[in-house]
Short mmCIF file of C-alpha atoms in Angstrom, two decimals:
data_model
loop_
_atom_site.label_atom_id
_atom_site.label_comp_id
_atom_site.label_asym_id
_atom_site.label_seq_id
_atom_site.Cartn_x
_atom_site.Cartn_y
_atom_site.Cartn_z
CA GLU A 1 -7.84 -26.96 -3.38
CA ALA A 2 -9.84 -24.29 -1.56
CA LEU A 3 -11.72 -23.07 -4.63
CA PRO A 4 -14.27 -25.92 -4.96
CA PHE A 5 -15.22 -25.45 -1.29
CA PHE A 6 -15.90 -21.73 -1.82
CA VAL A 7 -17.93 -22.46 -4.96
CA ARG A 8 -20.10 -24.94 -3.01
CA LEU A 9 -20.49 -22.52 -0.10
CA ILE A 10 -21.56 -19.76 -2.49
CA ASP A 11 -24.32 -22.07 -3.78
CA VAL A 12 -25.59 -22.30 -0.18
CA SER A 13 -25.00 -18.62 0.78
CA PRO A 14 -24.99 -16.59 -2.46
CA ASN A 15 -25.19 -13.24 -0.64
CA ASP A 16 -22.14 -13.74 1.58
CA TRP A 17 -19.64 -11.21 0.22
CA SER A 18 -16.70 -12.82 2.01
CA LEU A 19 -17.20 -16.10 0.11
CA HIS A 20 -17.14 -14.26 -3.23
CA TYR A 21 -14.04 -12.37 -2.06
CA MET A 22 -12.18 -15.56 -1.09
CA ALA A 23 -13.24 -17.30 -4.31
CA GLY A 24 -12.04 -14.27 -6.26
CA GLN A 25 -8.65 -14.45 -4.56
CA CYS A 26 -8.42 -18.19 -5.28
CA PHE A 27 -9.26 -17.56 -8.93
CA ARG A 28 -6.59 -14.85 -9.10
CA PHE A 29 -3.87 -17.00 -7.58
CA SER A 30 -4.85 -19.85 -9.95
CA ASN A 31 -4.48 -17.39 -12.85
CA GLN A 32 -8.19 -17.56 -13.72
CA LEU A 33 -8.41 -13.80 -14.04
CA PRO A 34 -11.83 -13.24 -15.70
CA GLU A 35 -13.42 -15.45 -13.01
CA SER A 36 -11.50 -13.51 -10.36
CA VAL A 37 -12.84 -10.18 -11.63
CA ARG A 38 -16.40 -11.56 -11.70
CA SER A 39 -16.22 -12.91 -8.13
CA LEU A 40 -14.58 -9.79 -6.74
CA SER A 41 -17.08 -7.53 -8.54
CA LYS A 42 -19.86 -9.52 -6.91
CA ALA A 43 -18.18 -9.18 -3.49
CA ALA A 44 -17.89 -5.41 -4.03
CA SER A 45 -21.57 -5.13 -4.95
CA LEU A 46 -22.57 -7.11 -1.83
CA ASN A 47 -20.28 -5.13 0.48
CA PRO A 48 -19.32 -1.72 -0.94
CA ASN A 49 -17.67 -0.71 2.35
CA GLU A 50 -14.80 -3.22 2.44
CA PRO A 51 -11.54 -1.64 1.16
CA HIS A 52 -9.74 -4.97 0.72
CA VAL A 53 -12.38 -6.14 -1.75
CA PHE A 54 -11.72 -3.08 -3.93
CA LEU A 55 -7.96 -3.55 -3.53
CA ALA A 56 -8.23 -7.16 -4.75
CA LEU A 57 -10.62 -6.14 -7.56
CA GLY A 58 -8.22 -3.40 -8.68
CA ILE A 59 -5.29 -5.83 -8.77
CA ALA A 60 -7.33 -8.42 -10.72
CA ARG A 61 -8.41 -5.76 -13.23
CA GLN A 62 -4.80 -4.59 -13.54
CA LEU A 63 -3.72 -8.16 -14.31
CA THR A 64 -6.35 -8.34 -17.08
CA GLU A 65 -4.92 -5.05 -18.44
CA ASN A 66 -8.15 -3.20 -17.73
CA TYR A 67 -6.13 -0.31 -16.33
CA GLU A 68 -8.77 2.41 -16.14
CA LEU A 69 -11.17 0.25 -14.13
CA ALA A 70 -8.24 -0.99 -12.03
CA VAL A 71 -7.41 2.58 -10.96
CA GLU A 72 -11.10 3.25 -10.28
CA ALA A 73 -11.35 0.25 -7.90
CA LEU A 74 -8.04 1.07 -6.19
CA GLU A 75 -9.07 4.70 -5.65
CA GLN A 76 -12.29 3.43 -4.05
CA ALA A 77 -10.18 1.27 -1.71
CA ILE A 78 -8.26 4.41 -0.67
CA ARG A 79 -11.47 6.38 -0.13
CA LEU A 80 -12.59 3.61 2.24
CA ASP A 81 -9.19 3.31 3.95
CA PRO A 82 -6.76 6.23 3.37
CA HIS A 83 -3.98 4.23 5.11
CA LEU A 84 -4.11 1.26 2.73
CA PHE A 85 -0.54 1.32 1.41
CA SER A 86 -1.10 -1.53 -1.06
CA ALA A 87 -3.75 0.45 -2.95
CA TYR A 88 -1.43 3.44 -3.50
CA ASN A 89 1.38 1.09 -4.52
CA SER A 90 -0.91 -0.81 -6.92
CA ILE A 91 -2.05 2.42 -8.59
CA GLY A 92 1.61 3.33 -9.01
CA LEU A 93 2.27 -0.06 -10.61
CA THR A 94 -0.77 0.35 -12.89
CA TYR A 95 0.56 3.65 -14.22
CA ARG A 96 4.02 2.09 -14.62
CA LYS A 97 2.49 -0.67 -16.77
CA ILE A 98 0.79 1.99 -18.90
CA GLY A 99 4.14 3.78 -19.23
CA ASN A 100 3.04 6.94 -17.39
CA PHE A 101 6.04 7.19 -15.05
CA ARG A 102 5.22 10.70 -13.78
CA LYS A 103 1.80 9.54 -12.59
CA ALA A 104 3.33 6.35 -11.15
CA LEU A 105 5.88 8.45 -9.28
CA GLU A 106 3.11 10.62 -7.85
CA TRP A 107 1.25 7.58 -6.46
CA TYR A 108 4.39 5.90 -5.12
CA SER A 109 5.28 9.17 -3.37
CA ARG A 110 1.80 9.27 -1.83
CA ALA A 111 2.33 5.67 -0.68
CA ALA A 112 5.60 6.65 1.05
CA LYS A 113 3.92 9.63 2.78
CA THR A 114 1.06 7.39 3.92
CA ILE A 115 3.48 4.88 5.45
CA VAL A 116 5.46 7.61 7.25
CA ALA A 117 2.27 9.30 8.52
CA THR A 118 0.91 5.98 9.85
CA VAL A 119 4.20 5.23 11.64
CA SER A 120 4.42 8.80 12.96
CA ASP A 121 0.90 8.55 14.42
CA LYS A 122 1.93 5.39 16.29
CA VAL A 123 5.18 6.93 17.58
CA HIS A 124 3.43 10.08 18.80
CA ARG A 125 0.95 8.12 20.91
CA GLU A 126 3.53 8.59 23.68
CA PRO A 127 4.13 12.36 23.46
CA GLU A 128 6.13 12.45 26.70
CA LYS A 129 8.82 10.36 24.97
CA CYS A 130 8.75 12.48 21.81
CA PHE A 131 8.79 16.08 23.05
CA ARG A 132 10.01 18.18 25.93
CA GLU A 133 9.18 21.80 26.60
CA GLU A 134 12.17 24.09 27.04
CA ILE A 135 12.66 27.81 27.33
CA ILE A 136 14.71 29.01 24.35
CA ASP A 137 15.43 32.73 23.95
CA GLY A 138 12.78 33.42 26.56
CA LYS A 139 10.08 31.48 24.67
CA LYS A 140 8.49 28.18 25.59
CA THR A 141 9.42 25.74 22.79
CA GLN A 142 8.71 22.08 22.14
CA VAL A 143 11.95 20.20 21.46
CA ILE A 144 11.90 16.87 19.61
CA LEU A 145 13.64 14.16 21.64
CA PRO A 146 16.03 11.62 20.05
CA TYR A 147 13.50 8.85 20.78
CA THR A 148 11.18 10.21 18.07
CA LEU A 149 13.56 9.74 15.15
CA ALA A 150 15.04 6.51 16.51
CA LYS A 151 11.61 4.93 17.05
CA THR A 152 10.34 6.12 13.64
CA HIS A 153 13.41 4.62 11.94
CA GLU A 154 12.98 1.36 13.87
CA MET A 155 9.29 1.06 12.93
CA LEU A 156 9.93 1.83 9.25
CA ARG A 157 12.55 -0.95 9.24
CA SER A 158 10.25 -3.45 10.95
CA ASP A 159 8.21 -3.96 7.76
CA PRO A 160 9.37 -4.12 4.12
CA THR A 161 6.71 -1.77 2.72
CA TYR A 162 8.79 1.41 3.04
CA ALA A 163 11.83 -0.19 1.38
CA ILE A 164 9.60 -1.50 -1.43
CA VAL A 165 7.97 1.85 -2.17
CA LYS A 166 11.34 3.67 -2.08
CA ASN A 167 12.65 1.13 -4.60
CA ASN A 168 9.59 1.71 -6.81
CA ILE A 169 10.15 5.47 -6.69
CA GLY A 170 13.76 4.86 -7.77
CA VAL A 171 12.61 2.73 -10.71
CA CYS A 172 10.31 5.52 -11.95
CA LEU A 173 13.06 8.13 -11.58
CA ILE A 174 15.39 5.98 -13.72
CA GLU A 175 12.70 5.78 -16.41
CA LEU A 176 12.44 9.58 -16.26
CA GLY A 177 16.23 9.93 -16.60
CA GLU A 178 16.72 11.31 -13.07
CA ILE A 179 19.64 9.07 -12.12
CA VAL A 180 20.99 11.00 -9.09
CA ALA A 181 17.55 11.18 -7.47
CA ALA A 182 16.99 7.48 -8.28
CA ARG A 183 20.25 6.54 -6.56
CA GLU A 184 19.13 8.42 -3.42
CA GLN A 185 15.86 6.46 -3.37
CA PHE A 186 17.62 3.12 -3.85
CA THR A 187 20.09 3.97 -1.06
CA GLU A 188 17.20 4.76 1.28
CA SER A 189 15.40 1.59 0.19
CA ILE A 190 18.46 -0.49 1.10
CA GLU A 191 18.74 1.26 4.48
CA PHE A 192 15.17 0.33 5.38
CA ILE A 193 15.18 -3.34 4.34
CA PRO A 194 14.29 -5.26 7.52
CA ASP A 195 16.90 -7.64 8.89
CA GLY A 196 16.45 -11.11 7.42
CA TYR A 197 14.15 -9.91 4.63
CA LYS A 198 15.55 -10.95 1.25
CA TYR A 199 14.76 -8.03 -1.04
CA PRO A 200 16.99 -7.81 -4.14
#
């Protein structure tokens, strides 16, 4: 229902990147993939500094099985926003679709590190809760307080992204025949599923 409105608005404001972006998303969710790629490509040309445009363009290209250009767009999204978990995850999925499970595993692992680093940055904004200086063996040492791990665990469980990426890592490890390592990833994925979030 939204799509005709965006098309009319684009006729009035053809250089508004956000209209092309929204139209592109509408096309994608209506399974009109070539139109989605065209609209999102136009949005990217009008605003080459918006990571979510390149994320959406990469996903649309992936859905049209244009995998090389999908990775190119998703890597541009990461260059613009190194914390954009969805772009790492989508590159991992792209390589999984190609059948390159080693490369997929590499990108999923980068996604997990990105999530942990982002959460860690937020936790450490209150250093007085995270560390205490103590004298150990005559040397001043920073000791990590229990709050740090507890808060990190809580924040990772507050959103499903960490559980999802751990599951995806497990899937790649199964494809590579690494069953024990896969089981560890699935166990961790289950541990970090947020309460009330139905993730099979």
